[in-house]
């Protein structure tokens, strides 16, 4: 299957590539690169990426924003028949929202062993105690999703280290000036 000049083996890969494009937009904005698209009947009904820093809202995760947009577009609070494609395994908040919205299917790019709530730490999406369960497929374009996150955090760590070095050098320079002035600044 060829879509936008790329070859995909199936619709899951094609729509995950769209979620990856959203994650790219998040990274360009300095956000953690997570993207989501919601599909119904083979058509994308919403797309979003993390906007936590931009909006200064802890709930502005890609999945939450995509769910809100899909509900508005479809005019319903139920997303039955919809598939959510997300580059990183949803956290507890997002998994809960997907269950409450009654999403039919969830396709995950890469799992999140530190905060994932759809199979890693817990599995809210498949919990028999809840009134709805979501079919889950994981590992779609996993390497691309994982690499994207690793590159982002590696660059962020490098930037933090460089800033720390600059701050430390500035403090050392100020200390030297004070010492050279005999303690009188």
Short mmCIF file of C-alpha atoms in Angstrom, two decimals:
data_model
loop_
_atom_site.label_atom_id
_atom_site.label_comp_id
_atom_site.label_asym_id
_atom_site.label_seq_id
_atom_site.Cartn_x
_atom_site.Cartn_y
_atom_site.Cartn_z
CA UNK A 1 0.00 0.00 0.00
CA UNK A 2 1.44 3.37 -1.05
CA UNK A 3 0.34 6.51 0.76
CA UNK A 4 2.02 9.94 0.59
CA UNK A 5 4.95 8.39 -1.27
CA UNK A 6 5.65 5.85 1.48
CA UNK A 7 4.95 2.15 1.38
CA UNK A 8 2.95 0.68 4.26
CA UNK A 9 1.97 -2.93 4.76
CA UNK A 10 -1.48 -2.09 6.13
CA UNK A 11 -3.78 0.67 7.39
CA UNK A 12 -2.36 0.40 10.91
CA UNK A 13 1.05 1.46 9.62
CA UNK A 14 -0.42 4.18 7.42
CA UNK A 15 -2.38 5.75 10.28
CA UNK A 16 0.49 5.32 12.74
CA UNK A 17 2.64 7.28 10.28
CA UNK A 18 0.07 10.07 10.58
CA UNK A 19 0.39 9.92 14.38
CA UNK A 20 4.18 10.09 14.00
CA UNK A 21 3.75 13.25 11.91
CA UNK A 22 1.76 14.73 14.80
CA UNK A 23 4.55 13.73 17.19
CA UNK A 24 7.02 15.52 14.89
CA UNK A 25 4.89 18.67 15.25
CA UNK A 26 4.98 18.29 19.04
CA UNK A 27 8.79 18.01 19.02
CA UNK A 28 9.05 21.09 16.81
CA UNK A 29 7.09 22.96 19.50
CA UNK A 30 9.41 21.67 22.24
CA UNK A 31 6.80 19.22 23.49
CA UNK A 32 7.33 15.55 24.27
CA UNK A 33 6.83 13.98 20.82
CA UNK A 34 3.59 12.06 21.17
CA UNK A 35 0.99 12.15 18.44
CA UNK A 36 -2.47 10.65 18.05
CA UNK A 37 -5.03 10.25 15.30
CA UNK A 38 -8.54 8.89 15.56
CA UNK A 39 -9.97 6.99 12.63
CA UNK A 40 -13.51 5.85 11.84
CA UNK A 41 -14.47 3.97 8.69
CA UNK A 42 -11.00 4.49 7.22
CA UNK A 43 -11.11 8.29 7.62
CA UNK A 44 -9.16 10.40 10.09
CA UNK A 45 -11.70 12.27 12.21
CA UNK A 46 -9.18 14.00 14.48
CA UNK A 47 -5.48 14.41 15.07
CA UNK A 48 -3.48 15.99 17.86
CA UNK A 49 -0.12 16.12 19.55
CA UNK A 50 1.08 16.87 23.06
CA UNK A 51 0.58 20.50 24.04
CA UNK A 52 1.30 20.31 27.79
CA UNK A 53 4.02 22.98 27.77
CA UNK A 54 2.41 25.22 25.14
CA UNK A 55 -0.98 25.29 26.87
CA UNK A 56 0.44 24.98 30.40
CA UNK A 57 -2.05 22.20 31.04
CA UNK A 58 -1.12 18.83 32.51
CA UNK A 59 -4.06 17.23 30.69
CA UNK A 60 -3.11 18.44 27.19
CA UNK A 61 -1.89 15.00 26.10
CA UNK A 62 -2.24 14.00 22.46
CA UNK A 63 -4.91 11.39 23.21
CA UNK A 64 -7.03 13.76 25.30
CA UNK A 65 -6.93 16.48 22.65
CA UNK A 66 -7.71 14.01 19.86
CA UNK A 67 -10.68 12.58 21.80
CA UNK A 68 -12.09 16.06 22.42
CA UNK A 69 -11.70 16.98 18.75
CA UNK A 70 -13.31 13.72 17.57
CA UNK A 71 -16.25 14.17 19.94
CA UNK A 72 -16.81 17.70 18.62
CA UNK A 73 -16.51 16.65 14.99
CA UNK A 74 -18.76 13.60 15.35
CA UNK A 75 -21.20 15.33 17.69
CA UNK A 76 -21.15 12.56 20.28
CA UNK A 77 -19.41 11.61 23.50
CA UNK A 78 -19.13 7.98 22.35
CA UNK A 79 -16.37 7.01 19.97
CA UNK A 80 -17.65 3.51 19.29
CA UNK A 81 -16.31 2.26 15.98
CA UNK A 82 -13.24 4.49 16.26
CA UNK A 83 -9.60 3.44 16.41
CA UNK A 84 -7.05 5.57 18.21
CA UNK A 85 -3.48 5.47 16.88
CA UNK A 86 -0.94 6.82 19.36
CA UNK A 87 2.84 6.81 19.20
CA UNK A 88 3.35 6.12 22.94
CA UNK A 89 1.31 3.89 25.24
CA UNK A 90 -1.32 6.00 27.01
CA UNK A 91 -0.93 6.98 30.67
CA UNK A 92 -3.64 6.30 33.25
CA UNK A 93 -5.47 9.56 32.52
CA UNK A 94 -5.56 8.96 28.78
CA UNK A 95 -6.41 5.27 29.07
CA UNK A 96 -9.31 6.17 31.36
CA UNK A 97 -10.56 8.77 28.89
CA UNK A 98 -10.40 6.25 26.04
CA UNK A 99 -12.45 3.76 28.07
CA UNK A 100 -15.00 6.43 29.05
CA UNK A 101 -15.29 7.50 25.39
CA UNK A 102 -15.87 3.84 24.49
CA UNK A 103 -13.17 3.74 21.84
CA UNK A 104 -13.31 0.38 20.05
CA UNK A 105 -9.65 -0.12 19.29
CA UNK A 106 -6.27 1.27 20.34
CA UNK A 107 -3.10 0.95 18.24
CA UNK A 108 0.12 1.76 20.10
CA UNK A 109 3.48 2.54 18.55
CA UNK A 110 5.77 1.92 21.50
CA UNK A 111 5.09 0.87 25.07
CA UNK A 112 5.90 3.06 28.08
CA UNK A 113 7.41 1.00 30.91
CA UNK A 114 7.45 4.01 33.25
CA UNK A 115 3.90 5.32 32.91
CA UNK A 116 1.99 3.09 30.46
CA UNK A 117 -1.51 2.08 31.49
CA UNK A 118 -2.46 -0.16 28.55
CA UNK A 119 -0.25 -3.14 29.28
CA UNK A 120 3.01 -1.94 30.87
CA UNK A 121 2.28 -0.91 34.46
CA UNK A 122 -1.41 -1.75 34.38
CA UNK A 123 -4.04 -2.28 31.73
CA UNK A 124 -6.98 0.07 32.23
CA UNK A 125 -8.10 -0.46 28.64
CA UNK A 126 -8.69 -4.20 29.20
CA UNK A 127 -9.78 -4.19 32.86
CA UNK A 128 -12.74 -6.57 33.28
CA UNK A 129 -14.01 -4.53 36.22
CA UNK A 130 -14.84 -1.60 33.95
CA UNK A 131 -17.93 -1.31 31.76
CA UNK A 132 -15.92 -1.11 28.52
CA UNK A 133 -12.78 -2.73 27.19
CA UNK A 134 -10.67 -1.70 24.24
CA UNK A 135 -9.03 -4.03 21.74
CA UNK A 136 -5.29 -3.26 21.77
CA UNK A 137 -2.63 -3.73 19.11
CA UNK A 138 0.89 -2.72 20.12
CA UNK A 139 4.22 -2.38 18.35
CA UNK A 140 3.08 -0.75 15.10
CA UNK A 141 6.05 1.15 13.64
CA UNK A 142 7.58 0.65 17.07
CA UNK A 143 11.15 1.42 16.09
CA UNK A 144 10.22 4.78 14.54
CA UNK A 145 8.11 5.75 17.56
CA UNK A 146 10.74 4.67 20.07
CA UNK A 147 13.60 6.34 18.20
CA UNK A 148 11.67 9.59 17.97
CA UNK A 149 11.23 9.71 21.76
CA UNK A 150 14.82 8.67 22.49
CA UNK A 151 16.21 11.38 20.19
CA UNK A 152 14.04 14.02 21.83
CA UNK A 153 15.08 13.14 25.37
CA UNK A 154 18.74 12.74 24.40
CA UNK A 155 18.72 16.26 22.93
CA UNK A 156 16.89 17.59 25.97
CA UNK A 157 19.50 16.06 28.31
CA UNK A 158 22.34 17.53 26.22
CA UNK A 159 20.72 20.97 26.35
CA UNK A 160 20.25 20.72 30.13
CA UNK A 161 23.87 19.66 30.63
CA UNK A 162 25.10 22.53 28.43
CA UNK A 163 22.92 25.02 30.34
CA UNK A 164 24.22 23.68 33.65
CA UNK A 165 27.81 24.09 32.44
CA UNK A 166 27.08 27.67 31.36
CA UNK A 167 25.43 28.44 34.72
CA UNK A 168 28.37 26.90 36.60
CA UNK A 169 30.87 28.87 34.49
CA UNK A 170 28.93 32.11 35.09
CA UNK A 171 28.95 31.45 38.84
CA UNK A 172 32.71 30.77 38.74
CA UNK A 173 33.27 33.98 36.76
CA UNK A 174 31.25 36.00 39.31
CA UNK A 175 33.23 34.40 42.16
CA UNK A 176 36.53 35.29 40.47
CA UNK A 177 35.42 38.92 40.01
CA UNK A 178 34.47 39.13 43.69
CA UNK A 179 37.79 37.62 44.76
CA UNK A 180 39.75 39.95 42.44
CA UNK A 181 37.95 42.93 43.93
CA UNK A 182 38.85 41.85 47.42
CA UNK A 183 35.27 40.88 48.18
CA UNK A 184 33.90 44.27 47.07
CA UNK A 185 31.73 43.87 44.04
#
